[in-house]
Coordinates of C-alpha atoms in Angstrom, one line a residue:
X190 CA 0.0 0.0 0.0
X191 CA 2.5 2.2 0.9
X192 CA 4.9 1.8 -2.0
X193 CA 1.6 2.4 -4.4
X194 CA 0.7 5.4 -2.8
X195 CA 3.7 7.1 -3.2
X196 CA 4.3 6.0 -6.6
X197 CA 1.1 7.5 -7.4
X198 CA 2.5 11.0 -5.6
X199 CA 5.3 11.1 -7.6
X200 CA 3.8 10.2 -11.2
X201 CA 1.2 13.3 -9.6
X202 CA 4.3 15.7 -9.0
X203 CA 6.2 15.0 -12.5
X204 CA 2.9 15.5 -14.1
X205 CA 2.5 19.2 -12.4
X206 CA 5.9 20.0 -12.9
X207 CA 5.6 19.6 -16.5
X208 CA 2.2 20.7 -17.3
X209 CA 0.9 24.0 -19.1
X210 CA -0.3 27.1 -17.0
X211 CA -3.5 25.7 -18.6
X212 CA -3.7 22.9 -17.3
X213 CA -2.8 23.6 -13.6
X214 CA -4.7 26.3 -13.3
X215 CA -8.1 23.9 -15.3
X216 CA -7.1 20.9 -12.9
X217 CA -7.0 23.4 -10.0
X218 CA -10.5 24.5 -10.7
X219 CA -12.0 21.3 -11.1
X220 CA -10.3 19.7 -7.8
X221 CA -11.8 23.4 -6.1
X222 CA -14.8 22.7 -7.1
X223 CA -14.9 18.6 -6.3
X224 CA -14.1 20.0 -3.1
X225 CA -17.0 22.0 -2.7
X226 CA -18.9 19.1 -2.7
X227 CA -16.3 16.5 -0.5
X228 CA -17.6 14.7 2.5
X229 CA -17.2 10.9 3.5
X230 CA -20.8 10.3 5.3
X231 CA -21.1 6.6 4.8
X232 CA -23.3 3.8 6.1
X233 CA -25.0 6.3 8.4
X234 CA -22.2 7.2 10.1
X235 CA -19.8 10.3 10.2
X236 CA -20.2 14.1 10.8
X237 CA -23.7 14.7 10.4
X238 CA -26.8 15.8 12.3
X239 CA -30.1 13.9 12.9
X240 CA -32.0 13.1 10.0
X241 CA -34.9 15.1 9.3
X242 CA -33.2 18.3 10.9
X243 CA -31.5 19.9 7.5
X244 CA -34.9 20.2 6.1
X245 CA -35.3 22.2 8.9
X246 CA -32.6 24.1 8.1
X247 CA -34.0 24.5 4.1
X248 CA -37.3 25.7 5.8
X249 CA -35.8 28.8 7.2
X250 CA -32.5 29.5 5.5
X251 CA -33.6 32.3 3.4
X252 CA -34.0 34.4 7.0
X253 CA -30.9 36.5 7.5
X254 CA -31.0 36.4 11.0
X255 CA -31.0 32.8 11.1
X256 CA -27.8 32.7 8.7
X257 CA -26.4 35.5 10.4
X258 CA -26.0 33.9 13.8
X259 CA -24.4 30.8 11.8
X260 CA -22.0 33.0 10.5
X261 CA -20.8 34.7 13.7
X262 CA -21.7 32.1 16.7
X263 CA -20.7 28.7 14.7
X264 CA -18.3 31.1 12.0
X265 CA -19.1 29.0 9.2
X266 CA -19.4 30.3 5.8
X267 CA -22.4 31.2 4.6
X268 CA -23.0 32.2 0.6
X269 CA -25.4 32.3 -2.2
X270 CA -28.8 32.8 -1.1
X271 CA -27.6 31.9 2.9
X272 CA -26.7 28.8 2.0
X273 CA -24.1 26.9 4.9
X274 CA -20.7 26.3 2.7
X275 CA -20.0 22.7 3.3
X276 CA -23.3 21.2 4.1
X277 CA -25.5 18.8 2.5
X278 CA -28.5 17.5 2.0
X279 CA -27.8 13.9 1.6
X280 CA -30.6 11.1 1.0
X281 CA -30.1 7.9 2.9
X282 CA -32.7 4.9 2.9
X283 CA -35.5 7.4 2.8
X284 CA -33.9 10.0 5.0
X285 CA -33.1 13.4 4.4
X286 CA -29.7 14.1 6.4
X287 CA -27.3 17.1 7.5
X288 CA -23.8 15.9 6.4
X289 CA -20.8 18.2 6.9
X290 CA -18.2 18.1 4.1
X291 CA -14.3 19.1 4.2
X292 CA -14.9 22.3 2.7
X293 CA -16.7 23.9 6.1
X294 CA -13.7 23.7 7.8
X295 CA -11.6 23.8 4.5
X296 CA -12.8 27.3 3.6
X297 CA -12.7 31.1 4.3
X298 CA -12.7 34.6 3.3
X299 CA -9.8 37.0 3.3
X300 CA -9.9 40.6 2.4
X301 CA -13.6 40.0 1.7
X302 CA -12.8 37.0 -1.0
X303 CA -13.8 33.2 -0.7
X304 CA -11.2 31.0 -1.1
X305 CA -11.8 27.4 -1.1
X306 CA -8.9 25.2 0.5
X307 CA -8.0 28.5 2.9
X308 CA -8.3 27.0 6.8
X309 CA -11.5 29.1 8.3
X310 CA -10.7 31.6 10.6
X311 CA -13.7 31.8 12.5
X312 CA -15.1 27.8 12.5
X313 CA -16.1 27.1 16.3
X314 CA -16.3 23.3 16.6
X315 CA -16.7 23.8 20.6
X316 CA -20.0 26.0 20.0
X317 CA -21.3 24.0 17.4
X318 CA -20.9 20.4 19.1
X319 CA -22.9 22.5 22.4
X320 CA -25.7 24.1 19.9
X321 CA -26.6 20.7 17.6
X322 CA -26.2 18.9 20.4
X323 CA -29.1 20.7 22.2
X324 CA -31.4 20.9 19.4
X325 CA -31.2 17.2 18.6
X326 CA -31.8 16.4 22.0
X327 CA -34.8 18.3 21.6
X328 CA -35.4 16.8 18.1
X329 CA -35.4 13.4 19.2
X330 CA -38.4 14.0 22.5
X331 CA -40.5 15.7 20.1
X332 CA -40.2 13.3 16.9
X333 CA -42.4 10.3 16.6
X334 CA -42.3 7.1 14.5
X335 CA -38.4 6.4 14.3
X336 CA -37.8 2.9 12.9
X337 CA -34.4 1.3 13.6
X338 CA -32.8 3.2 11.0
X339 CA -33.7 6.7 12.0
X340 CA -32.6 5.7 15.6
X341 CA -29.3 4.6 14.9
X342 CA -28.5 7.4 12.8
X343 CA -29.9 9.9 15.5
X344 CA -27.9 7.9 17.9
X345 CA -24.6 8.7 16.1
X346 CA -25.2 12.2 15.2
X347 CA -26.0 12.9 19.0
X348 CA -22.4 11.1 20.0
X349 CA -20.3 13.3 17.0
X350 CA -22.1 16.2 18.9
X351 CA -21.2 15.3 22.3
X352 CA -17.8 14.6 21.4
X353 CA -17.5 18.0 20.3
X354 CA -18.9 19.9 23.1
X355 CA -16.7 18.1 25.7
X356 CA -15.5 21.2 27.9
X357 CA -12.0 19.6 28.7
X358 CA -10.7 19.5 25.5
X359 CA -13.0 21.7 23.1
X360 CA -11.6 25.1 21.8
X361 CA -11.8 28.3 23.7
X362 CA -12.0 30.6 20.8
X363 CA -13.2 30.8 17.3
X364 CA -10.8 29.9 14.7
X365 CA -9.3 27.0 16.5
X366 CA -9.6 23.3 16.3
X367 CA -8.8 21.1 19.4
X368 CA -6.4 18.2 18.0
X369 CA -7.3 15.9 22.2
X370 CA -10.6 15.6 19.8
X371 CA -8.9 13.9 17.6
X372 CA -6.8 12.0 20.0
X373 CA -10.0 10.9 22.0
X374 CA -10.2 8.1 19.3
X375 CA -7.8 6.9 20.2
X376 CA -8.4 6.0 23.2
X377 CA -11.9 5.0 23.1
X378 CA -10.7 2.3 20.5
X379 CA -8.1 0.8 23.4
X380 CA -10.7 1.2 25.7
X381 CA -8.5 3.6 27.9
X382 CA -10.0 6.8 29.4
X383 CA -8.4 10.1 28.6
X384 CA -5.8 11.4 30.5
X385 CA -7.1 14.3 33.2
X386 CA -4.6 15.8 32.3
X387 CA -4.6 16.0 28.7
X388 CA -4.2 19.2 26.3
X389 CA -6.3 20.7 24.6
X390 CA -3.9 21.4 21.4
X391 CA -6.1 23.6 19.7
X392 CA -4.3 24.5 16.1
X393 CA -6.0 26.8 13.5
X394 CA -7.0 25.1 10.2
X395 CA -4.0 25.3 7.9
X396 CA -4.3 26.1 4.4
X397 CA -4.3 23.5 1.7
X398 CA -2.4 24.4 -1.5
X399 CA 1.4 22.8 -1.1
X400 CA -0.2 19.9 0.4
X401 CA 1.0 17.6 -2.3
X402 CA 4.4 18.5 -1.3
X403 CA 4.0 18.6 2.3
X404 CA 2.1 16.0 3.0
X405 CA 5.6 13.4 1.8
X406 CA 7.4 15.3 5.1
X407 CA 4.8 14.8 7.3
X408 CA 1.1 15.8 8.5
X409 CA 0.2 18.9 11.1
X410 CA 2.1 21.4 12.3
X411 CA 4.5 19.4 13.8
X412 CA 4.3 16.9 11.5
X413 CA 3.1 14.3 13.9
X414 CA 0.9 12.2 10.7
X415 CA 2.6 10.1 8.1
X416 CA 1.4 11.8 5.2
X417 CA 2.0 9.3 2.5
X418 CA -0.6 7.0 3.7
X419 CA -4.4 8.0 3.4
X420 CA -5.5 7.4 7.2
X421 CA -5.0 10.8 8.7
X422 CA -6.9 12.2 6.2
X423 CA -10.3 10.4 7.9
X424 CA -9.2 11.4 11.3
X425 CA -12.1 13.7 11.9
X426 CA -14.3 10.9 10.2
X427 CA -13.5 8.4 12.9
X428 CA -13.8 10.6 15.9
X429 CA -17.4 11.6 14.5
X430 CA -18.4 7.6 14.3
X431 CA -17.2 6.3 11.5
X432 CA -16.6 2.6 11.5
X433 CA -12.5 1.3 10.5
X434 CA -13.8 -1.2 8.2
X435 CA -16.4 1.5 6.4
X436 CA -13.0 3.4 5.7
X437 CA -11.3 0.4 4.5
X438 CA -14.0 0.5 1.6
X439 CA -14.0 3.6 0.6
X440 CA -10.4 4.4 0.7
X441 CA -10.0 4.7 -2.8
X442 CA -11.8 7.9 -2.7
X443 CA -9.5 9.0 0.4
X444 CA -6.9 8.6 -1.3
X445 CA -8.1 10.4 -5.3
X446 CA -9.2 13.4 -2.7
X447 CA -5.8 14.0 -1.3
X448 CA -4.3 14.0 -4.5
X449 CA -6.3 16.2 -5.8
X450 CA -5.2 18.4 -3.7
X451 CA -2.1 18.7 -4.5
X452 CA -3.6 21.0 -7.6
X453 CA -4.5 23.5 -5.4
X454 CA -3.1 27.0 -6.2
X455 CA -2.8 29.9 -4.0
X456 CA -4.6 33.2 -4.4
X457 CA -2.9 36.4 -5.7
X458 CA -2.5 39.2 -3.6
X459 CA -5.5 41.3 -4.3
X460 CA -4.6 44.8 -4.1
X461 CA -1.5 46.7 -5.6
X462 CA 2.1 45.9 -4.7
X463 CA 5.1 48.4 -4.7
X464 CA 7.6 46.5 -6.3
X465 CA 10.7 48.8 -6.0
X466 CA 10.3 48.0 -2.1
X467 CA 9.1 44.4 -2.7
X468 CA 12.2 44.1 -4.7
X469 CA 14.4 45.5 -1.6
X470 CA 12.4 43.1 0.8
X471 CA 13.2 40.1 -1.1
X472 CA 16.9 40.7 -0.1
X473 CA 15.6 41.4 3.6
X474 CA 14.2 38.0 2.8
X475 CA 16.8 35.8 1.8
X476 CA 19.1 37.1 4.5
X477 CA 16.7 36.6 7.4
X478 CA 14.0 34.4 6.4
X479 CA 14.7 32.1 3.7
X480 CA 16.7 30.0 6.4
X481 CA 13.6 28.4 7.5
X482 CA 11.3 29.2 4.9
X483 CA 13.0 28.0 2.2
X484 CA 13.1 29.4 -1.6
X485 CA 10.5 30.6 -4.0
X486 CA 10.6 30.2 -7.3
X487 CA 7.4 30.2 -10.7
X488 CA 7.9 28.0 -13.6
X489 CA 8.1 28.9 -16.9
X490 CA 4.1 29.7 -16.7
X491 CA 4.5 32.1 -13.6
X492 CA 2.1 30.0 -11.6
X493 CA 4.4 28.4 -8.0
X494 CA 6.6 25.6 -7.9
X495 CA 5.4 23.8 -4.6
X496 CA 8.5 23.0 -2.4
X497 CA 8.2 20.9 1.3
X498 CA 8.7 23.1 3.6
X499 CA 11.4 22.5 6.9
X500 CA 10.8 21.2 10.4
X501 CA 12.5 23.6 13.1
X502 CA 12.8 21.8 17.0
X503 CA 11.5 23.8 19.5
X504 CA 14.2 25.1 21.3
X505 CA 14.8 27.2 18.1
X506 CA 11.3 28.6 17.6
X507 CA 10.2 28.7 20.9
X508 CA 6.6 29.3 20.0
X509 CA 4.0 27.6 22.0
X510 CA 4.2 24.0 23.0
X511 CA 0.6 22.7 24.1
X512 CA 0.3 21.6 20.6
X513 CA 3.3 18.9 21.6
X514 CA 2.7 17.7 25.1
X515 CA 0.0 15.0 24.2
X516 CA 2.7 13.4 21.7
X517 CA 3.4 11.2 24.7
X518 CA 4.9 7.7 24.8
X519 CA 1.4 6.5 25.4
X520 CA 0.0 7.8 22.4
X521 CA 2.1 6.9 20.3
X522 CA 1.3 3.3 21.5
X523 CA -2.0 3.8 20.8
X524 CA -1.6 5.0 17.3
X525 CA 0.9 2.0 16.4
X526 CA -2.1 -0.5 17.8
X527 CA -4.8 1.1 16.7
X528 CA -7.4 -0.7 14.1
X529 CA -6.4 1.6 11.0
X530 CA -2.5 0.8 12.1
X531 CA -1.5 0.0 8.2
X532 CA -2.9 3.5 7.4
X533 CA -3.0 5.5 10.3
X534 CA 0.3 5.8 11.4
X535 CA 2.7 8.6 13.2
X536 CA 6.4 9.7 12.4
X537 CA 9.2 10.7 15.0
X538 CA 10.1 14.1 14.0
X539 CA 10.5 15.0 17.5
X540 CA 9.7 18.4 19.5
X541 CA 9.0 21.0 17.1
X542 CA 7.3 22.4 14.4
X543 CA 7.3 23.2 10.2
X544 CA 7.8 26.5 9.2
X545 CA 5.4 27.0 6.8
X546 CA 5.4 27.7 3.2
X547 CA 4.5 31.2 2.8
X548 CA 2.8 30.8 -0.8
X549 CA -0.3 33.2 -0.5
X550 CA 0.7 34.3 3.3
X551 CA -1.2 37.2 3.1
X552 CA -4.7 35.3 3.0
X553 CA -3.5 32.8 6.2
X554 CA -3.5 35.7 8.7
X555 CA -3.6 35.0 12.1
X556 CA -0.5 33.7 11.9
X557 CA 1.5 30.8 13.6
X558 CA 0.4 27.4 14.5
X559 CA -2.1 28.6 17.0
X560 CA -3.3 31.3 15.3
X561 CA -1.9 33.7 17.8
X562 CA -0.6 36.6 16.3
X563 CA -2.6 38.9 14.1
X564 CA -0.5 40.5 11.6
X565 CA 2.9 40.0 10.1
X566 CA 3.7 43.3 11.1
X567 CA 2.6 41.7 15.0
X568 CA 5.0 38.9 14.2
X569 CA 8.1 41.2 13.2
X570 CA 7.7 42.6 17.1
X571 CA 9.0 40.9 20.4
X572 CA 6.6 38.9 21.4
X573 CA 5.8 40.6 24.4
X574 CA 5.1 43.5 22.7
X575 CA 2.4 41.6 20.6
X576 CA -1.0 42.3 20.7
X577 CA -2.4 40.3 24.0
X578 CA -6.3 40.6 22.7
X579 CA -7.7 40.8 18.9
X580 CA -11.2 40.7 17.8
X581 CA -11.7 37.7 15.1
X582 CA -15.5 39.2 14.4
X583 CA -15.6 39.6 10.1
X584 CA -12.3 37.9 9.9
X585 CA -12.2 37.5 6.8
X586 CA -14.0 40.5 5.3
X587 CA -12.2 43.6 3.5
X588 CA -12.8 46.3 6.5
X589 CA -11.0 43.8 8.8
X590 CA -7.8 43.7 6.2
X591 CA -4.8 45.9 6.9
X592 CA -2.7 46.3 3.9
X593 CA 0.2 48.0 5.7
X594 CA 0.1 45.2 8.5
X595 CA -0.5 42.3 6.1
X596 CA -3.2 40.8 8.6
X597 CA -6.5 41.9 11.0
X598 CA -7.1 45.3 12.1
X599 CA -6.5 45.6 15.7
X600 CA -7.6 48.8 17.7
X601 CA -5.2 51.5 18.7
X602 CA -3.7 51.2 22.2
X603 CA -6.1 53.2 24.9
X604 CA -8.8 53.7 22.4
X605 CA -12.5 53.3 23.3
X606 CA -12.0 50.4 21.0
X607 CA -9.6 48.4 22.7
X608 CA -11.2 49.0 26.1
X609 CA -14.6 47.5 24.3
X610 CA -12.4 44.3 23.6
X611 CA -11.2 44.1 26.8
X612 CA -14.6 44.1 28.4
X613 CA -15.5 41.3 25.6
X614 CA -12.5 39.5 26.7
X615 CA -13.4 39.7 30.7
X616 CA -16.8 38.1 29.4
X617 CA -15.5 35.2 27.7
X618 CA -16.6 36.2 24.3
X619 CA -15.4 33.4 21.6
X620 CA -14.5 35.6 19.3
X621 CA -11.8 37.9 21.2
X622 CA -8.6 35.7 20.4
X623 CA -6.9 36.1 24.6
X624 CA -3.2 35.1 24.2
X625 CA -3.5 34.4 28.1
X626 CA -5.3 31.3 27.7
X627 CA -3.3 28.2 27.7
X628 CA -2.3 27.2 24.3
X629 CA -2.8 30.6 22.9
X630 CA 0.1 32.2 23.5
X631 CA 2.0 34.6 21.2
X632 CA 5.4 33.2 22.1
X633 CA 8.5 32.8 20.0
X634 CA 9.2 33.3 16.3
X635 CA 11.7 36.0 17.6
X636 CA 12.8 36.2 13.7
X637 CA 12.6 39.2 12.2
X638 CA 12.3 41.4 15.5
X639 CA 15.0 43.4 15.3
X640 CA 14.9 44.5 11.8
X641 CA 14.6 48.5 11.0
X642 CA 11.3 49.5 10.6
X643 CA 11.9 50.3 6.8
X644 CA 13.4 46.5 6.7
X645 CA 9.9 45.4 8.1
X646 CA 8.0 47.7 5.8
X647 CA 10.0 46.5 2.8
X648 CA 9.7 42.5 3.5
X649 CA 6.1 42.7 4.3
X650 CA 5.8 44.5 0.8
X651 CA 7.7 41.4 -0.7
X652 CA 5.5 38.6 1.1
X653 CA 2.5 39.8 -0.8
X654 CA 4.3 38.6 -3.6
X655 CA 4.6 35.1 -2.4

């Protein structure tokens, strides 16, 4: 299996390398738009809600206060006539049924554009695994005539749900994505109880074009996954209730989905660029950055040659480590004996992270791992100078986008602004990203930080480029 599927990778990566801007940018399109329509609910089971309940859902979308509290308490997308970005209507032995696809978490705006395979800034798994779970409590007293079917459907969708709103590990804040949910599978499949004292690891959603590339060096941030092998890919699938065998049949399409996405291209910077001062940040570049964040180079079609990108320990980057402490001995037990162990397997690259590939940086703003810092401009400062609040409300429209900062607005020190976020803040509002929360730090990534000012200006200038 393994040898096949990275034959299959590289036959993929000669055939980019070689093709015409036309086709890369026609294969990109149509693997975009398969996305749009990508989920895995199979044999009743995976990331879906009760059946019946999405044609509740049709019943009402076209009321704007409905969609609008979507969009800002759950931060999903919502488009075209208030319709949810990501979720079906799927028909199952005479059921109607909510299924979630890749794309919900899989997409986002920036600077007030969609881009689908951009990780979604404001996604709140936490406060949607509370709300559905709730409502289908309430769904299931009120509903009558449920044959076995309906029940065991109904029955899974209320357990994805639960697993979601579990207080101990779910996310604090919008934006974020607890990887202990993940993990939980783990353990439930040993038969082992969590560890009390278990992290939440909450990561933002990373973007997907490069994947093809990265995916060979490993998966996540740190690079935990083994990317050549399909199984990571279902993670989320398992932990909502899929079964290991269901997976074993319909890995085939696992593994045509994450090869597709390898022909994912980044989005252009939108707005203009001064390229006299991009031109004197690429040198600013090369002699501060490129270190870690390797090369970039077009091919003959000016369209990115996708590169993998390098894995930095921790004691060099120093940025925030809850996303590491769960990658215990014990885990890693469990993930070599789990049911999926052919496919689902970890690598032993140690304490640290990647440093991402900065193809179409602009659009991945907040920045680092945990999604901590709100600006390049925020990450070129110590990091105790960094901004301790920001406001993640219309993340990813245009009146949120600062062009100077390449990143989020943030509200001027001692402004009636800032003292509004602060009060938000003291109130546990999900939105306010809070740097004081465990795992949210704004640590490390002291890189750049003692450039000149005009250095700063000039690199940022250059990065829209990218």
């Amino acid at each position: 299996m393994v040898k096949k599927i990275a034959f299959a990778i590289m036959i993929l990566m000669v055939f980019v390398k070689g093709a015409s801007a036309e086709d890369r940018i026609r294969l990109d399109r149509e693997a975009k738009a398969a996305f749009l329509n990508l989920h895995f609910f199979a044999d009743g089971r995976g990331m879906h809600t009760a059946p019946g309940l999405i044609k509740f859902y049709e019943s009402i979308s076209g009321r704007g206060v409905f969609s609008d509290t979507i969009r800002n308490r759950w931060g999903m997308n919502v488009l075209d006539k208030n319709k949810i970005v990501g979720l079906y209507n799927v028909r199952y032995k005479n059921m109607d049924v909510g299924v979630l696809g890749c794309v919900a978490c899989h997409s986002s705006k920036a600077a007030g554009q969609f881009i689908v395979g951009l990780g979604n800034k404001r996604i709140d798994v936490f406060r949607v695994g509370q709300d559905v779970l709730a409502v289908q409590k309430l769904y299931d007293k009120v509903t009558i005539n449920k044959d076995e079917e309906f029940v065991k459907v109904e029955k899974n969708a209320i357990a994805f749900a639960q697993h979601l709103a579990v207080e101990k590990i779910g996310n604090l804040t919008q934006g974020l994505v607890p990887v202990s949910f993940v993990r939980g599978w783990f353990y439930r499949q040993a038969g082992v109880p969590m560890p009390e004292n278990i992290t939440k690891g909450a990561v933002k959603v990373p973007a997907l074009w490069g994947y093809g590339i990265k995916r060979q060096v490993g998966q996540f941030s740190d690079g935990y996954g083994n990317g050549i092998l399909p199984g990571w890919a279902i993670a989320v699938e398992l932990t909502a209730g899929q079964l290991p065998e269901t997976v074993r049949g319909y890995l085939p399409k696992v593994v045509d989905a994450e090869d597709a996405l390898g022909h994912f291209l980044p989005p252009a910077y939108p707005f203009a660029i001064d390229q006299g001062r991009a031109a004197r940040g690429q040198a600013v570049f090369t002699k501060n950055c490129q270190g870690c964040h390797g090369t970039y180079e077009r091919d003959s079609q000016g369209l990115p040659v996708f590169k993998a990108p390098r894995w930095i320990p921790l004691h060099m980057v120093q940025t925030d480590s809850d996303r590491l402490e769960s990658n215990t001995p014990e885990f890693n037990e469990l993930v070599k004996n789990n049911p999926l162990s052919d496919i689902l397997q970890h690598t032993e690259l140690g304490r640290g992270y990647f440093a991402p590939r900065l193809e179409a940086v602009w659009a991945r703003f907040p920045y680092l791992h945990n999604a901590s810092v709100p600006s390049i401009a925020a990450l070129l400062t110590p990091p105790h100078e960094r901004p301790q609040l920001f406001a993640l409300d219309d993340a990813g429209e245009a009146h949120r986008f600062d062009q100077e900062t390449l990143g989020l607005t943030v509200p001027a020190k001692g402004s009636l602004h800032e003292y509004r976020l602060k009060f938000r803040a003291s109130q546990s509002d999900r939105a306010v990203y809070n740097t004081k929360h465990v795992g949210q730090t704004a640590v490390g990534h002291g890189f750049g930080t003692t450039l000149t000012a005009g250095e700063k200006r000039d690199l940022v200038e250059y990065l829209k480029t990218l």
